[in-house]
mmCIF file of C-alpha atoms in Angstrom:
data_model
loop_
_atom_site.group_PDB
_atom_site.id
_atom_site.type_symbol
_atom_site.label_atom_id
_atom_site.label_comp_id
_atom_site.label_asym_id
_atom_site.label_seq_id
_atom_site.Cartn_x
_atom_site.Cartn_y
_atom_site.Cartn_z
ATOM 1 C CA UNK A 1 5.084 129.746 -8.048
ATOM 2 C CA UNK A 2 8.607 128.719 -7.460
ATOM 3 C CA UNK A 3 9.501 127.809 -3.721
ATOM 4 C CA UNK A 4 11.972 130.491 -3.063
ATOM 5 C CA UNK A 5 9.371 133.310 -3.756
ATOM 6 C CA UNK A 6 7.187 131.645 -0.881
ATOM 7 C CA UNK A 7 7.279 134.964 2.166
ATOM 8 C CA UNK A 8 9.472 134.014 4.454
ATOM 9 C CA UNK A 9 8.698 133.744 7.866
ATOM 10 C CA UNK A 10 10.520 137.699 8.975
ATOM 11 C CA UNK A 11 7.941 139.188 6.194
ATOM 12 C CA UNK A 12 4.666 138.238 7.470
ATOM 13 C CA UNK A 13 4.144 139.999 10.138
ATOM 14 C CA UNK A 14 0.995 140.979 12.819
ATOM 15 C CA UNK A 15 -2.024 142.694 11.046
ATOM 16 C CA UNK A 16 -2.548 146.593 11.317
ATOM 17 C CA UNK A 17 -5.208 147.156 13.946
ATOM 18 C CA UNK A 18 -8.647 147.364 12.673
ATOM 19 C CA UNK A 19 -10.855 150.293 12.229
ATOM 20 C CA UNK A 20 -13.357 150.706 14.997
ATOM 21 C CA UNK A 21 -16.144 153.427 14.162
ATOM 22 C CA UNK A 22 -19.139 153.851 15.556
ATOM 23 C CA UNK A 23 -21.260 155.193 12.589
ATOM 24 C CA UNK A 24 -21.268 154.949 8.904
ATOM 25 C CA UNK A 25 -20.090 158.642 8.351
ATOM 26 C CA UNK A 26 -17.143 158.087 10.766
ATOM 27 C CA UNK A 27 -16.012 155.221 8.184
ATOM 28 C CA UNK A 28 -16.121 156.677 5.283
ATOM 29 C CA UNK A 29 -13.952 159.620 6.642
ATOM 30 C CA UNK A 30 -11.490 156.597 8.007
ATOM 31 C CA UNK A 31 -11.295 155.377 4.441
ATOM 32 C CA UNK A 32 -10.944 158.749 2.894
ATOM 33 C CA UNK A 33 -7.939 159.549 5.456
ATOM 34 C CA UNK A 34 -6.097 155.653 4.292
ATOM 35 C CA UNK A 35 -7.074 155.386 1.198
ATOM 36 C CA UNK A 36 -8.424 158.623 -1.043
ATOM 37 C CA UNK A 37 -5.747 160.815 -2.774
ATOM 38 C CA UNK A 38 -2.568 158.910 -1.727
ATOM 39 C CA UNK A 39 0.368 158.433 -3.589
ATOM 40 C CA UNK A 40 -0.310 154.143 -3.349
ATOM 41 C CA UNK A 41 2.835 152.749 -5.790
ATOM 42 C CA UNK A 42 3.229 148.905 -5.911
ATOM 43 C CA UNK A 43 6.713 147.421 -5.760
ATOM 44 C CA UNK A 44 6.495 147.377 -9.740
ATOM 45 C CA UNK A 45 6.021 151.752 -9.516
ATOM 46 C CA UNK A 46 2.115 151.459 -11.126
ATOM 47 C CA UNK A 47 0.444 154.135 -9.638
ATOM 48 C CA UNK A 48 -2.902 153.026 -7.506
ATOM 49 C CA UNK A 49 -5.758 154.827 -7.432
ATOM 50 C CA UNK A 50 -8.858 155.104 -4.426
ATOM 51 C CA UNK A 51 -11.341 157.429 -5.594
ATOM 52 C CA UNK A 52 -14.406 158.194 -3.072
ATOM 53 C CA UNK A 53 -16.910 155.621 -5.227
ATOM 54 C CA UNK A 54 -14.588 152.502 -4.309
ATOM 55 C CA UNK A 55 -15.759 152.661 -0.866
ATOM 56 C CA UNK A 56 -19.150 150.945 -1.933
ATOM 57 C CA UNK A 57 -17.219 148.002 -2.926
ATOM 58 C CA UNK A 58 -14.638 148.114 -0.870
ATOM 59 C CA UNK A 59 -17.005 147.470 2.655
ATOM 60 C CA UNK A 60 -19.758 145.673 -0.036
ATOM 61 C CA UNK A 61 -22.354 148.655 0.931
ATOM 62 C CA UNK A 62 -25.466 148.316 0.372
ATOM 63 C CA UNK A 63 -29.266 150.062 1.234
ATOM 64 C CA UNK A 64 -32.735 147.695 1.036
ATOM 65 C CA UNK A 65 -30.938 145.224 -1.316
ATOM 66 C CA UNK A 66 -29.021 147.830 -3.845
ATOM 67 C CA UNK A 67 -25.337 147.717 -3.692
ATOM 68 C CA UNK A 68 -25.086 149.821 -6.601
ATOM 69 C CA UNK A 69 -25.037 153.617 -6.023
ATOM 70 C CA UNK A 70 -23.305 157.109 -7.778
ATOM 71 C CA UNK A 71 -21.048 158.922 -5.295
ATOM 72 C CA UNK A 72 -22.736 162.001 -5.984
ATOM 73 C CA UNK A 73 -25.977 160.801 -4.965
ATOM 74 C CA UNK A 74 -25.148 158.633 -1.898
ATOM 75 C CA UNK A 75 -21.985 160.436 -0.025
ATOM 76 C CA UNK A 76 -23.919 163.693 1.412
ATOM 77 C CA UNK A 77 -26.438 160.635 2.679
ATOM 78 C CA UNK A 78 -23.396 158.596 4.232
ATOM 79 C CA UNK A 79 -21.757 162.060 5.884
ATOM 80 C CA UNK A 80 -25.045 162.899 7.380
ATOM 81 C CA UNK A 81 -25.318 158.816 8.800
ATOM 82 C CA UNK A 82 -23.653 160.014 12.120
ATOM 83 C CA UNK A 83 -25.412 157.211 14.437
ATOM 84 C CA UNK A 84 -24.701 153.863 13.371
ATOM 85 C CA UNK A 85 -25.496 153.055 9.537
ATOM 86 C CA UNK A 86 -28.643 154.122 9.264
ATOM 87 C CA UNK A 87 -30.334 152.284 6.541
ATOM 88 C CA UNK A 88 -26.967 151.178 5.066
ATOM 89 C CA UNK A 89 -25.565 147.437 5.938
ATOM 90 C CA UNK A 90 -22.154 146.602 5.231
ATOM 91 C CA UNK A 91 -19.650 143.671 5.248
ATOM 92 C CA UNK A 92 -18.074 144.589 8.627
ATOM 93 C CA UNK A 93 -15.105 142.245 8.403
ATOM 94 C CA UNK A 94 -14.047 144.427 5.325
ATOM 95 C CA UNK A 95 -14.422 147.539 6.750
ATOM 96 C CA UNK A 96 -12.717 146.626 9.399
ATOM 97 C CA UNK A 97 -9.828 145.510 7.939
ATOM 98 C CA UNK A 98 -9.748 148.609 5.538
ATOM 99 C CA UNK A 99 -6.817 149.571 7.481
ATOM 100 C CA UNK A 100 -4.489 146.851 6.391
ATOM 101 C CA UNK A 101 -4.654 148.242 2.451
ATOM 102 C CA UNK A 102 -2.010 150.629 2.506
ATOM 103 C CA UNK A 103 0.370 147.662 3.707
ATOM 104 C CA UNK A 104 -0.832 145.345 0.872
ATOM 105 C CA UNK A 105 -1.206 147.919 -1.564
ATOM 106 C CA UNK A 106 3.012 149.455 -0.992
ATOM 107 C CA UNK A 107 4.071 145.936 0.024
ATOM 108 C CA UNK A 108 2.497 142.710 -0.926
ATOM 109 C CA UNK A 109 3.822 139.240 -0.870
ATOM 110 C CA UNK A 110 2.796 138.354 -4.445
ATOM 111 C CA UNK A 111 1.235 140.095 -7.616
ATOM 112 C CA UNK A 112 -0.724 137.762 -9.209
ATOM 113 C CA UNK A 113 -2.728 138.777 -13.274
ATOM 114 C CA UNK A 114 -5.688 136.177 -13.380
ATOM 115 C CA UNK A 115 -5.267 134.260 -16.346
ATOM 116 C CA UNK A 116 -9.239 134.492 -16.652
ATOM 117 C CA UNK A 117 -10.032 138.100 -15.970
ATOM 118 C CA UNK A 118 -14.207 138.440 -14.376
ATOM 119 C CA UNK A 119 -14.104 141.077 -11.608
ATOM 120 C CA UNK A 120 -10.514 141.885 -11.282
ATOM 121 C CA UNK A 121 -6.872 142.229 -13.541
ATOM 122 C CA UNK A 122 -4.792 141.853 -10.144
ATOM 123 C CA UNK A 123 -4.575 140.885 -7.112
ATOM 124 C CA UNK A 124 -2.254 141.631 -4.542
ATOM 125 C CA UNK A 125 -1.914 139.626 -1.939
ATOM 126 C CA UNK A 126 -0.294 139.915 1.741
ATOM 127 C CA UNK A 127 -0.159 136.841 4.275
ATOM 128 C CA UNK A 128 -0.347 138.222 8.024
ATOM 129 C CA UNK A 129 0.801 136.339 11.168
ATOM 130 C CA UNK A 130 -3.055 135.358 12.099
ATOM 131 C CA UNK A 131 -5.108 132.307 12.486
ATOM 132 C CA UNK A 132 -8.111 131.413 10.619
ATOM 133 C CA UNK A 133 -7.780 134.182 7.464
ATOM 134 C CA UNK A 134 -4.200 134.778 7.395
ATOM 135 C CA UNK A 135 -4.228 136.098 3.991
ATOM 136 C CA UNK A 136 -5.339 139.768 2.872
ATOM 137 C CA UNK A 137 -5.749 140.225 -0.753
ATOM 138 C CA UNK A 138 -6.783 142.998 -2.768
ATOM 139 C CA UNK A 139 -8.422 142.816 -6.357
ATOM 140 C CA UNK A 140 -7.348 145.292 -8.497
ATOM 141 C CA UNK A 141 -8.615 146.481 -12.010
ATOM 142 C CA UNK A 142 -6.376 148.395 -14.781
ATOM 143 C CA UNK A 143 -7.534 151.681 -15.259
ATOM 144 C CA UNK A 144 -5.541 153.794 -18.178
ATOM 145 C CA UNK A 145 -1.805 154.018 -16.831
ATOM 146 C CA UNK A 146 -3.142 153.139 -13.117
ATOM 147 C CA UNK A 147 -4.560 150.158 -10.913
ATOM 148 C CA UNK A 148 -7.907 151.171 -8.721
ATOM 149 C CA UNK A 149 -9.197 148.764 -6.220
ATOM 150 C CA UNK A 150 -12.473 146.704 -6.640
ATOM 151 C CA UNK A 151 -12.473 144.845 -3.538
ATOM 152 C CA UNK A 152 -10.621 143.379 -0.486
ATOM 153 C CA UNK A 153 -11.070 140.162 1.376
ATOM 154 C CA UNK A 154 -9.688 137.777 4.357
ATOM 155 C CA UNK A 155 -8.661 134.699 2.471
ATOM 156 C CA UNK A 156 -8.176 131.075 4.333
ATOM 157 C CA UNK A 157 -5.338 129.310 3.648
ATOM 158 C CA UNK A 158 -7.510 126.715 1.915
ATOM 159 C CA UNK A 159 -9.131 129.607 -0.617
ATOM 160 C CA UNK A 160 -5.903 131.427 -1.575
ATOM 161 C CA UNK A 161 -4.946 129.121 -4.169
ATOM 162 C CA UNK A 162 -8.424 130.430 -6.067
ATOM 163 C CA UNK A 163 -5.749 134.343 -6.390
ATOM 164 C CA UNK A 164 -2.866 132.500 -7.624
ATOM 165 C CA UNK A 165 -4.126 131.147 -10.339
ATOM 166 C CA UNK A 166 -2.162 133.589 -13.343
ATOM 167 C CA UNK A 167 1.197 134.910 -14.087
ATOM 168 C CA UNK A 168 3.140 135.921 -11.015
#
């Protein structure tokens, strides 16, 4: 990474506010109203697409140790979780935060393609005027003539050199 494409200081700015939701159904309709059927373009015009069975990643779902689940199977179960999450746990830092994605998604600092390619083609990655995790990045897989989402994480300052590891 050359100097010059470091953000600059008027680019980072504070983080969206974070979700707040009081039961597992209310999320999922959160995500669905951010994320699902959006016209998401990066700065480079790829299309990116958030279908309904990227939420399971996306907040790292999961029910009596299986994190693996079909949409059409699990999302009647998730509307009808309207106290808390029921038998569901998730990552609640990541749900929390699903609200910053648009941001990264239309604007990030830096695209970065992994050189070694294991969950993700992409990341995307946005630093935010915050202490301790500054960094939001978003992992990103190619899918025909679009990019969906696998996950999304906080990254310390210390751990984002692990995402720029790549072509720029």
């Amino acid at each position: 990474m050359i100097p010059s494409d470091e953000p600059t200081d008027d680019l980072i700015t504070k983080p969206p506010a974070s979700l707040a939701f009081s039961s597992l159904s209310e999320l999922y309709e959160q995500f669905h109203r951010l994320l699902v059927g959006r016209d998401f373009r990066c700065p480079r015009g790829i299309r990116i697409v958030t279908e309904p069975r990227h939420f399971f990643h996306l907040v790292k779902l999961s029910k009596g140790g299986i994190t693996r689940f079909t949409i059409e199977e699990e999302e009647p179960k998730i509307l009808a979780t309207t106290h808390g999450l029921g038998e569901y746990e998730i990552n609640e830092k990541r749900a929390q935060t699903l609200s910053w994605m648009p941001e990264i998604l239309s604007n990030p600092h830096e695209i970065w393609e992994y050189a070694v390619k294991k969950t993700a083609d992409e990341v995307f990655i946005r630093e935010y005027d915050k202490s301790g995790s500054p960094f939001r990045t978003v992992l990103l897989i190619r899918e025909n003539e679009y990019l969906s989402p696998v996950t999304c994480m906080t990254v310390r300052r210390t751990g984002i050199k692990e995402h720029r590891r790549g072509t720029k």
